Amino acid sequence: MPDNMRSIAILGATGSIGTQALDIVARYPDRFRVASLVAGTRADELFALARRFHPRAAGLLEEPACIPDDLKDIEWVFGPDCAVQALKAAPADDALCAIVGIAGLDAVWTALDVCSRVLLANKEALVTGGALVMEKARRLGRDMLPVDSEHSAIFQCLQAAHGVPVAKLILTCSGGALRDWDIARMRTARVEDVLAHPTWNMGAKITVDCATRINKGLEIIEAHHLFSMPLSRIDVVIHPQSIVHSMIEFEDGAVLAQMGHPDMRGPISVAMGFPQRLAHGARPLDLTEVGSLTFEKPDQARFPCMELAREAQRMGGAHPIALNGANEVAVEAFLKREIAFGQICPIIEATLEKTEVCDIRSIEDVHAADEAARRTARSMLRRQPC
Ligand code: NAD
Ligand code: MG
């Protein structure tokens, strides 16, 4: 392989992040070689990607009826552990972890064993297994490069800060699709309303998370783990234009921001190319065209989920895992139109109330706490028909 050629596992290959990462691979055929491609259910889409990118291994959650003849040279793996199997079958320098939900946690865990760098989009892996994952990354000397735009922005600002102590991290938040809705209207927001994100084009689950603003809560927890920053020094500002992707504040009050159009190819390419920067095709930022940048305080009364996440992390143990598990259950039910939008947050809150304080010492403990929270949340779905 040429010197700067890196092999990469793309986990969540058919998703919003996965396909944009593959756009960057296609732009730089002399820099990236795809070791494996993994997806959930859309086999035909993965077949098309496999024809284009020729991975050594490929995985699907569900085994399809057959594998096309021209793809039989690839090592195929199936089942809930398909990402773990694919990582082991075709070791890669880097793993882009872009499976959605706690379903991606085991892949992150294995990627730390077999890859030298983890490019992390799958924030739920840190919300649920953060302390264990970060300890393992440190112990094995692995780089965790953030892909989430806010964390990528902070990472880029920290690079520019050259080790100067940081007083605060300031995450920006677009406000989501229901930013200007009143509480009564929000309760019955339809799936279509919620999926119409004003600035970012993303997968369905994270778009719902943006509308409830639990996404920002998950990101507070993600930032806490990635940058070893106490929760009390992580602030959030609402910034509807999504141009400032996040900021760091120094002890003298100076603030450093990273800006760009809302285009995930930016943060994905920063992680993939690090320490080099790769042109990725996004429009250059012209601030005179943007005109004005505005910032507001988050509104807790209408969007209680963000503080619920902060509180769950303060409680520690099984609480952030329960927050995430209950949210995954509630969001899935909302997307299937089984519950109203206004029921998502109460289900999470009630699940947290029923969660016992306990220590989480292993990934098995994480999965057990997740299962318990899902059972609790599911029992509430039954009691709360839409
Ligand atoms: P998506 O729904 O568009 O894609 C998810 C991918 O994971 C798909 O390829 C799907 O097939 C695969 N997948 C789902 N369950 C799986 C399983 N059990 N095993 C194997 N593959 C599975 O989601 P997305 O929007 O790309 O988000 C992916 C992750 O990145 C999430 O954790 C999200 O929070 C994070 N993220 C996304 C964005 C964005 O712009 N989309 C931005 C920041 C962070
Ligand atoms: Mg984000």
Tab-separated table of C-alpha atoms and ligand atoms in Angstrom:
chain	number	residue	atom	x	y	z
A	1	MET	CA	0.000	0.000	0.000
A	2	PRO	CA	1.268	3.541	-0.705
A	3	ASP	CA	2.471	5.409	2.411
A	4	ASN	CA	-0.571	7.521	3.025
A	5	MET	CA	-3.074	4.798	2.019
A	6	ARG	CA	-5.386	3.757	4.894
A	7	SER	CA	-7.800	0.875	4.995
A	8	ILE	CA	-11.176	1.705	6.483
A	9	ALA	CA	-14.160	-0.239	7.807
A	10	ILE	CA	-17.430	1.559	7.088
A	11	LEU	CA	-19.975	0.412	9.684
A	12	GLY	CA	-23.430	1.751	8.885
A	13	ALA	CA	-22.459	1.992	5.211
A	14	THR	CA	-25.941	2.597	3.766
A	15	GLY	CA	-26.799	5.364	6.234
A	16	SER	CA	-26.523	9.115	6.069
A	17	ILE	CA	-22.997	9.206	7.553
A	18	GLY	CA	-21.843	5.990	5.852
A	19	THR	CA	-22.762	7.098	2.334
A	20	GLN	CA	-21.176	10.513	2.806
A	21	ALA	CA	-17.977	8.853	4.051
A	22	LEU	CA	-18.000	6.674	0.928
A	23	ASP	CA	-18.292	9.852	-1.195
A	24	ILE	CA	-14.989	10.908	0.348
A	25	VAL	CA	-13.461	7.465	-0.277
A	26	ALA	CA	-14.519	7.783	-3.939
A	27	ARG	CA	-12.850	11.195	-4.197
A	28	TYR	CA	-9.552	9.842	-2.841
A	29	PRO	CA	-9.022	6.337	-4.304
A	30	ASP	CA	-5.274	6.650	-3.664
A	31	ARG	CA	-5.792	7.362	0.056
A	32	PHE	CA	-8.563	5.002	1.154
A	33	ARG	CA	-9.204	1.321	0.611
A	34	VAL	CA	-12.459	-0.089	1.981
A	35	ALA	CA	-11.768	-3.137	4.152
A	36	SER	CA	-15.379	-3.852	5.086
A	37	LEU	CA	-18.895	-2.551	4.615
A	38	VAL	CA	-21.643	-3.246	7.157
A	39	ALA	CA	-25.337	-2.355	7.165
A	40	GLY	CA	-28.628	-3.341	8.752
A	41	THR	CA	-31.366	-4.429	6.432
A	42	ARG	CA	-31.160	-2.840	2.973
A	43	ALA	CA	-29.226	-5.641	1.266
A	44	ASP	CA	-29.612	-4.296	-2.302
A	45	GLU	CA	-28.063	-0.989	-1.312
A	46	LEU	CA	-25.136	-2.769	0.317
A	47	PHE	CA	-24.684	-4.953	-2.780
A	48	ALA	CA	-24.450	-1.792	-4.925
A	49	LEU	CA	-21.848	-0.306	-2.570
A	50	ALA	CA	-19.896	-3.586	-2.509
A	51	ARG	CA	-19.727	-3.549	-6.336
A	52	ARG	CA	-18.325	-0.019	-6.235
A	53	PHE	CA	-15.884	-0.288	-3.329
A	54	HIS	CA	-14.760	-3.964	-3.385
A	55	PRO	CA	-14.497	-4.627	0.378
A	56	ARG	CA	-12.805	-7.811	1.632
A	57	ALA	CA	-15.668	-8.430	4.056
A	58	ALA	CA	-19.269	-7.293	4.241
A	59	GLY	CA	-21.974	-7.745	6.840
A	60	LEU	CA	-25.720	-7.462	7.171
A	61	LEU	CA	-27.952	-7.690	10.199
A	62	GLU	CA	-30.342	-9.977	8.335
A	63	GLU	CA	-29.170	-12.675	5.942
A	64	PRO	CA	-30.612	-11.996	2.462
A	65	ALA	CA	-32.190	-14.765	0.362
A	66	CYS	CA	-29.028	-14.952	-1.763
A	67	ILE	CA	-25.720	-13.229	-2.473
A	68	PRO	CA	-25.288	-12.159	-6.127
A	69	ASP	CA	-22.725	-14.277	-8.017
A	70	ASP	CA	-20.420	-11.338	-8.715
A	71	LEU	CA	-20.109	-10.635	-4.945
A	72	LYS	CA	-19.345	-14.152	-3.772
A	73	ASP	CA	-15.596	-13.447	-3.418
A	74	ILE	CA	-16.374	-11.155	-0.496
A	75	GLU	CA	-16.431	-12.709	2.971
A	76	TRP	CA	-20.072	-12.283	4.050
A	77	VAL	CA	-21.143	-12.227	7.704
A	78	PHE	CA	-24.654	-11.942	9.118
A	79	GLY	CA	-26.473	-11.354	12.382
A	80	PRO	CA	-26.572	-8.859	15.262
A	81	ASP	CA	-22.777	-9.170	15.621
A	82	CYS	CA	-22.107	-8.670	11.877
A	83	ALA	CA	-20.035	-5.510	12.476
A	84	VAL	CA	-17.849	-7.269	15.042
A	85	GLN	CA	-17.383	-10.247	12.698
A	86	ALA	CA	-16.566	-7.996	9.721
A	87	LEU	CA	-13.975	-6.052	11.745
A	88	LYS	CA	-12.266	-9.325	12.666
A	89	ALA	CA	-12.524	-10.817	9.164
A	90	ALA	CA	-10.930	-7.776	7.481
A	91	PRO	CA	-8.791	-5.768	9.907
A	92	ALA	CA	-8.601	-2.080	8.987
A	93	ASP	CA	-6.483	0.893	10.046
A	94	ASP	CA	-9.592	2.943	10.774
A	95	ALA	CA	-13.190	2.108	11.668
A	96	LEU	CA	-15.909	4.623	10.861
A	97	CYS	CA	-18.500	3.726	13.491
A	98	ALA	CA	-21.781	5.022	12.053
A	99	ILE	CA	-24.311	2.406	13.124
A	100	VAL	CA	-27.227	4.098	14.839
A	101	GLY	CA	-28.006	3.413	18.502
A	102	ILE	CA	-26.537	1.122	21.138
A	103	ALA	CA	-26.559	-1.540	18.374
A	104	GLY	CA	-23.191	0.001	17.427
A	105	LEU	CA	-21.545	-0.275	20.845
A	106	ASP	CA	-19.973	-3.717	20.383
A	107	ALA	CA	-18.544	-2.579	17.041
A	108	VAL	CA	-16.837	0.391	18.729
A	109	TRP	CA	-15.537	-1.938	21.443
A	110	THR	CA	-14.081	-4.381	18.898
A	111	ALA	CA	-12.760	-1.581	16.673
A	112	LEU	CA	-10.638	-0.451	19.633
A	113	ASP	CA	-9.042	-3.923	19.659
A	114	VAL	CA	-8.381	-4.293	15.947
A	115	CYS	CA	-8.043	-0.779	14.459
A	116	SER	CA	-5.632	2.009	15.299
A	117	ARG	CA	-8.268	4.748	15.041
A	118	VAL	CA	-11.995	4.927	15.707
A	119	LEU	CA	-13.857	7.615	13.751
A	120	LEU	CA	-16.909	7.981	15.928
A	121	ALA	CA	-20.332	9.061	14.695
A	122	ASN	CA	-22.230	6.578	16.888
A	123	LYS	CA	-22.727	8.884	19.898
A	124	GLU	CA	-24.997	6.339	21.637
A	125	ALA	CA	-21.907	4.142	22.129
A	126	LEU	CA	-20.385	6.859	24.322
A	127	VAL	CA	-23.638	7.743	26.076
A	128	THR	CA	-24.026	4.110	27.153
A	129	GLY	CA	-20.467	2.802	27.389
A	130	GLY	CA	-18.498	6.069	27.541
A	131	ALA	CA	-16.326	5.522	30.607
A	132	LEU	CA	-15.409	1.953	29.560
A	133	VAL	CA	-14.814	2.895	25.916
A	134	MET	CA	-12.618	5.897	26.725
A	135	GLU	CA	-10.621	3.917	29.311
A	136	LYS	CA	-10.001	1.194	26.716
A	137	ALA	CA	-9.002	3.744	24.058
A	138	ARG	CA	-6.509	5.311	26.479
A	139	ARG	CA	-5.171	1.961	27.655
A	140	LEU	CA	-4.583	0.709	24.097
A	141	GLY	CA	-3.391	4.109	22.821
A	142	ARG	CA	-6.127	4.346	20.197
A	143	ASP	CA	-7.255	7.648	18.698
A	144	MET	CA	-10.946	8.466	19.002
A	145	LEU	CA	-11.709	11.009	16.307
A	146	PRO	CA	-15.139	12.617	16.581
A	147	VAL	CA	-17.441	12.751	13.562
A	148	ASP	CA	-20.398	14.463	15.255
A	149	SER	CA	-20.178	18.028	13.915
A	150	GLU	CA	-20.099	19.757	17.325
A	151	HIS	CA	-17.408	17.451	18.667
A	152	SER	CA	-15.414	17.724	15.471
A	153	ALA	CA	-15.604	21.514	15.848
A	154	ILE	CA	-14.357	21.312	19.434
A	155	PHE	CA	-11.636	18.861	18.389
A	156	GLN	CA	-10.513	21.300	15.667
A	157	CYS	CA	-10.558	24.247	18.107
A	158	LEU	CA	-8.536	22.207	20.620
A	159	GLN	CA	-5.971	21.432	17.919
A	160	ALA	CA	-5.655	25.172	17.329
A	161	ALA	CA	-5.384	25.808	21.088
A	162	HIS	CA	-2.158	23.757	21.336
A	163	GLY	CA	-2.821	22.554	24.883
A	164	VAL	CA	-3.803	25.933	26.388
A	165	PRO	CA	-6.312	25.147	29.193
A	166	VAL	CA	-9.958	25.435	28.211
A	167	ALA	CA	-12.544	26.831	30.642
A	168	LYS	CA	-15.680	25.761	28.811
A	169	LEU	CA	-17.039	23.914	25.808
A	170	ILE	CA	-19.982	25.588	24.065
A	171	LEU	CA	-22.077	23.271	21.902
A	172	THR	CA	-24.322	24.873	19.314
A	173	CYS	CA	-27.783	23.488	18.567
A	174	SER	CA	-29.929	24.291	15.542
A	175	GLY	CA	-33.097	23.937	17.599
A	176	GLY	CA	-34.544	21.123	15.466
A	177	ALA	CA	-37.679	21.037	13.352
A	178	LEU	CA	-40.016	22.217	16.136
A	179	ARG	CA	-37.878	25.128	17.340
A	180	ASP	CA	-40.699	27.685	17.166
A	181	TRP	CA	-43.661	25.432	18.032
A	182	ASP	CA	-45.650	25.945	21.235
A	183	ILE	CA	-46.012	23.068	23.698
A	184	ALA	CA	-49.609	22.191	22.814
A	185	ARG	CA	-48.890	21.963	19.081
A	186	MET	CA	-45.649	20.066	19.684
A	187	ARG	CA	-47.434	17.234	21.529
A	188	THR	CA	-49.152	16.121	18.353
A	189	ALA	CA	-46.416	16.911	15.812
A	190	ARG	CA	-46.561	14.387	12.974
A	191	VAL	CA	-43.620	12.254	11.809
A	192	GLU	CA	-43.411	14.417	8.654
A	193	ASP	CA	-43.168	17.630	10.724
A	194	VAL	CA	-40.444	16.195	12.910
A	195	LEU	CA	-38.360	14.814	10.021
A	196	ALA	CA	-38.312	18.207	8.248
A	197	HIS	CA	-35.041	19.392	9.830
A	198	PRO	CA	-34.341	23.002	8.835
A	199	THR	CA	-30.564	22.765	8.311
A	200	TRP	CA	-29.175	19.199	8.517
A	201	ASN	CA	-30.090	16.194	6.366
A	202	MET	CA	-29.655	13.112	8.586
A	203	GLY	CA	-31.019	9.668	9.445
A	204	ALA	CA	-34.541	9.445	10.923
A	205	LYS	CA	-33.584	8.593	14.534
A	206	ILE	CA	-31.189	11.510	15.029
A	207	THR	CA	-33.637	13.879	13.329
A	208	VAL	CA	-36.310	12.956	15.899
A	209	ASP	CA	-33.652	13.343	18.622
A	210	CYS	CA	-33.002	16.880	17.344
A	211	ALA	CA	-36.704	17.720	17.561
A	212	THR	CA	-36.952	16.565	21.209
A	213	ARG	CA	-33.447	18.036	21.788
A	214	ILE	CA	-32.340	14.882	23.525
A	215	ASN	CA	-29.717	14.872	20.775
A	216	LYS	CA	-28.048	17.840	22.466
A	217	GLY	CA	-28.253	16.031	25.796
A	218	LEU	CA	-26.613	12.960	24.253
A	219	GLU	CA	-23.963	15.287	22.819
A	220	ILE	CA	-23.278	16.857	26.227
A	221	ILE	CA	-22.562	13.346	27.530
A	222	GLU	CA	-20.505	12.553	24.412
A	223	ALA	CA	-18.420	15.720	24.910
A	224	HIS	CA	-17.969	14.941	28.613
A	225	HIS	CA	-16.388	11.581	27.717
A	226	LEU	CA	-14.441	12.612	24.614
A	227	PHE	CA	-12.840	15.709	26.128
A	228	SER	CA	-12.812	14.710	29.841
A	229	MET	CA	-14.809	17.837	30.623
A	230	PRO	CA	-17.089	18.120	33.696
A	231	LEU	CA	-20.770	18.555	32.776
A	232	SER	CA	-20.833	21.912	34.569
A	233	ARG	CA	-18.349	23.274	31.996
A	234	ILE	CA	-20.341	22.245	28.915
A	235	ASP	CA	-22.851	24.879	27.759
A	236	VAL	CA	-25.370	24.860	24.917
A	237	VAL	CA	-26.546	27.784	22.766
A	238	ILE	CA	-29.294	27.665	20.161
A	239	HIS	CA	-27.927	28.777	16.812
A	240	PRO	CA	-30.569	28.300	14.093
A	241	GLN	CA	-28.256	28.886	11.097
A	242	SER	CA	-25.947	25.930	11.980
A	243	ILE	CA	-22.881	27.807	10.730
A	244	VAL	CA	-20.910	27.908	14.000
A	245	HIS	CA	-20.492	24.199	14.740
A	246	SER	CA	-19.275	24.694	18.338
A	247	MET	CA	-16.803	26.704	20.401
A	248	ILE	CA	-14.244	26.561	23.175
A	249	GLU	CA	-13.789	29.300	25.759
A	250	PHE	CA	-10.400	30.009	27.351
A	251	GLU	CA	-9.845	31.157	30.920
A	252	ASP	CA	-9.404	34.775	29.728
A	253	GLY	CA	-12.868	34.721	28.150
A	254	ALA	CA	-11.672	34.493	24.536
A	255	VAL	CA	-13.792	32.143	22.419
A	256	LEU	CA	-12.645	30.077	19.456
A	257	ALA	CA	-15.277	28.802	17.006
A	258	GLN	CA	-15.244	26.507	14.004
A	259	MET	CA	-17.573	27.445	11.143
A	260	GLY	CA	-18.813	26.057	7.871
A	261	HIS	CA	-22.013	25.208	6.036
A	262	PRO	CA	-24.041	22.436	7.653
A	263	ASP	CA	-22.591	19.583	5.592
A	264	MET	CA	-21.450	16.412	7.368
A	265	ARG	CA	-18.767	15.802	4.751
A	266	GLY	CA	-16.825	18.482	6.680
A	267	PRO	CA	-16.488	16.652	10.019
A	268	ILE	CA	-16.354	13.207	8.340
A	269	SER	CA	-13.404	14.278	6.193
A	270	VAL	CA	-11.609	15.884	9.148
A	271	ALA	CA	-11.720	12.516	10.948
A	272	MET	CA	-10.858	10.452	7.864
A	273	GLY	CA	-7.973	12.646	6.756
A	274	PHE	CA	-6.556	13.654	10.141
A	275	PRO	CA	-4.003	15.179	10.523
A	276	GLN	CA	-4.356	16.313	6.921
A	277	ARG	CA	-7.367	18.211	5.604
A	278	LEU	CA	-9.170	16.898	2.553
A	279	ALA	CA	-11.255	18.973	0.154
A	280	HIS	CA	-14.661	17.276	0.124
A	281	GLY	CA	-16.854	19.238	-2.224
A	282	ALA	CA	-18.913	21.291	0.236
A	283	ARG	CA	-19.672	24.894	-0.718
A	284	PRO	CA	-17.130	27.387	0.666
A	285	LEU	CA	-18.544	29.560	3.434
A	286	ASP	CA	-19.388	33.123	2.412
A	287	LEU	CA	-20.445	34.948	5.573
A	288	THR	CA	-21.800	37.900	3.575
A	289	GLU	CA	-24.215	35.476	1.926
A	290	VAL	CA	-25.255	34.061	5.344
A	291	GLY	CA	-25.836	37.635	6.574
A	292	SER	CA	-26.449	37.172	10.276
A	293	LEU	CA	-25.666	34.589	12.903
A	294	THR	CA	-28.002	34.476	15.908
A	295	PHE	CA	-27.751	32.810	19.298
A	296	GLU	CA	-30.394	32.114	21.960
A	297	LYS	CA	-30.625	30.439	25.334
A	298	PRO	CA	-32.134	26.913	25.244
A	299	ASP	CA	-35.791	26.790	26.330
A	300	GLN	CA	-36.079	24.110	29.007
A	301	ALA	CA	-39.843	24.270	29.459
A	302	ARG	CA	-40.585	23.236	25.884
A	303	PHE	CA	-37.586	20.900	25.518
A	304	PRO	CA	-36.967	19.152	28.861
A	305	CYS	CA	-35.079	16.211	27.295
A	306	MET	CA	-31.736	17.999	27.135
A	307	GLU	CA	-31.576	18.606	30.889
A	308	LEU	CA	-32.942	15.103	31.500
A	309	ALA	CA	-29.815	13.781	29.777
A	310	ARG	CA	-27.546	15.988	31.861
A	311	GLU	CA	-29.292	14.777	35.011
A	312	ALA	CA	-29.012	11.114	33.930
A	313	GLN	CA	-25.265	11.545	33.467
A	314	ARG	CA	-24.982	13.253	36.870
A	315	MET	CA	-26.704	10.216	38.413
A	316	GLY	CA	-24.251	7.989	36.519
A	317	GLY	CA	-24.293	4.162	36.568
A	318	ALA	CA	-27.257	2.755	34.658
A	319	HIS	CA	-29.013	6.130	34.230
A	320	PRO	CA	-27.439	7.370	30.977
A	321	ILE	CA	-27.907	3.834	29.575
A	322	ALA	CA	-31.575	3.888	30.593
A	323	LEU	CA	-32.008	7.366	29.103
A	324	ASN	CA	-30.641	6.111	25.795
A	325	GLY	CA	-32.547	2.802	25.798
A	326	ALA	CA	-35.876	4.435	26.653
A	327	ASN	CA	-35.284	7.059	23.970
A	328	GLU	CA	-34.522	4.411	21.334
A	329	VAL	CA	-37.718	2.536	22.216
A	330	ALA	CA	-39.842	5.704	22.242
A	331	VAL	CA	-38.399	7.112	19.011
A	332	GLU	CA	-38.950	3.824	17.193
A	333	ALA	CA	-42.570	3.758	18.414
A	334	PHE	CA	-43.074	7.374	17.318
A	335	LEU	CA	-41.651	6.658	13.854
A	336	LYS	CA	-44.055	3.697	13.587
A	337	ARG	CA	-46.856	6.104	14.626
A	338	GLU	CA	-47.602	4.056	17.758
A	339	ILE	CA	-47.171	6.986	20.157
A	340	ALA	CA	-47.487	10.766	19.910
A	341	PHE	CA	-44.418	13.009	19.782
A	342	GLY	CA	-45.380	14.410	23.193
A	343	GLN	CA	-45.054	10.963	24.778
A	344	ILE	CA	-41.348	10.518	24.005
A	345	CYS	CA	-39.984	12.639	26.836
A	346	PRO	CA	-42.415	11.374	29.540
A	347	ILE	CA	-41.503	7.768	28.669
A	348	ILE	CA	-37.799	8.558	29.099
A	349	GLU	CA	-38.437	10.415	32.354
A	350	ALA	CA	-40.566	7.615	33.796
A	351	THR	CA	-37.980	4.993	32.768
A	352	LEU	CA	-35.269	6.977	34.537
A	353	GLU	CA	-37.396	7.156	37.677
A	354	LYS	CA	-37.651	3.368	37.706
A	355	THR	CA	-33.912	2.871	37.108
A	356	GLU	CA	-31.936	1.648	40.090
A	357	VAL	CA	-28.620	3.183	41.057
A	358	CYS	CA	-25.910	0.637	40.255
A	359	ASP	CA	-22.312	0.341	39.089
A	360	ILE	CA	-21.518	-0.412	35.473
A	361	ARG	CA	-18.250	-2.333	35.278
A	362	SER	CA	-18.342	-4.081	31.907
A	363	ILE	CA	-19.918	-3.958	28.456
A	364	GLU	CA	-22.120	-6.870	29.607
A	365	ASP	CA	-23.396	-4.636	32.441
A	366	VAL	CA	-24.176	-1.950	29.853
A	367	HIS	CA	-26.245	-4.370	27.771
A	368	ALA	CA	-28.076	-5.679	30.847
A	369	ALA	CA	-28.989	-2.130	31.940
A	370	ASP	CA	-30.086	-1.342	28.381
A	371	GLU	CA	-32.334	-4.419	28.256
A	372	ALA	CA	-33.901	-3.551	31.619
A	373	ALA	CA	-34.611	0.024	30.492
A	374	ARG	CA	-36.112	-1.180	27.214
A	375	ARG	CA	-38.462	-3.530	29.061
A	376	THR	CA	-39.589	-0.664	31.300
A	377	ALA	CA	-40.047	1.722	28.379
A	378	ARG	CA	-41.931	-0.877	26.306
A	379	SER	CA	-44.353	-1.536	29.149
A	380	MET	CA	-45.202	2.169	29.050
A	381	LEU	CA	-45.841	2.099	25.314
A	382	ARG	CA	-48.563	-0.425	25.952
A	383	ARG	CA	-50.146	1.819	28.539
A	384	GLN	CA	-50.001	4.927	26.360
A	385	PRO	CA	-51.748	4.254	23.060
A	386	CYS	CA	-51.609	7.151	20.623
B	1	NAD	P1	-28.898	6.165	9.441
B	1	NAD	O1	-30.147	5.604	10.014
B	1	NAD	O2	-28.974	7.015	8.237
B	1	NAD	O3	-27.870	4.968	9.144
B	1	NAD	C1	-27.605	3.956	10.074
B	1	NAD	C2	-26.771	2.870	9.422
B	1	NAD	O4	-26.554	1.833	10.382
B	1	NAD	C3	-27.450	2.204	8.225
B	1	NAD	O5	-26.473	1.799	7.298
B	1	NAD	C4	-28.107	0.976	8.846
B	1	NAD	O6	-28.343	-0.047	7.906
B	1	NAD	C5	-27.029	0.590	9.838
B	1	NAD	N1	-27.513	-0.211	10.964
B	1	NAD	C6	-28.548	0.066	11.793
B	1	NAD	N2	-28.653	-0.892	12.739
B	1	NAD	C7	-27.665	-1.790	12.489
B	1	NAD	C8	-27.239	-2.982	13.110
B	1	NAD	N3	-27.880	-3.462	14.196
B	1	NAD	N4	-26.174	-3.631	12.614
B	1	NAD	C9	-25.538	-3.167	11.522
B	1	NAD	N5	-25.880	-2.033	10.889
B	1	NAD	C10	-26.931	-1.345	11.364
B	1	NAD	O7	-28.183	6.926	10.642
B	1	NAD	P2	-27.176	8.173	10.552
B	1	NAD	O8	-27.977	9.424	10.541
B	1	NAD	O9	-26.146	7.947	9.512
B	1	NAD	O10	-26.507	8.115	11.989
B	1	NAD	C11	-25.538	7.151	12.335
B	1	NAD	C12	-24.905	7.559	13.659
B	1	NAD	O11	-24.207	8.789	13.472
B	1	NAD	C13	-25.921	7.811	14.786
B	1	NAD	O12	-25.376	7.402	16.005
B	1	NAD	C14	-26.095	9.322	14.779
B	1	NAD	O13	-26.452	9.841	16.030
B	1	NAD	C15	-24.692	9.768	14.382
B	1	NAD	N6	-24.657	11.081	13.739
B	1	NAD	C16	-25.274	11.244	12.535
B	1	NAD	C17	-25.258	12.492	11.920
B	1	NAD	C18	-25.896	12.682	10.569
B	1	NAD	O14	-25.724	13.748	9.976
B	1	NAD	N7	-26.620	11.735	10.030
B	1	NAD	C19	-24.603	13.567	12.534
B	1	NAD	C20	-23.983	13.350	13.754
B	1	NAD	C21	-24.001	12.106	14.351
B	2	MG	MG	-24.260	16.744	16.328
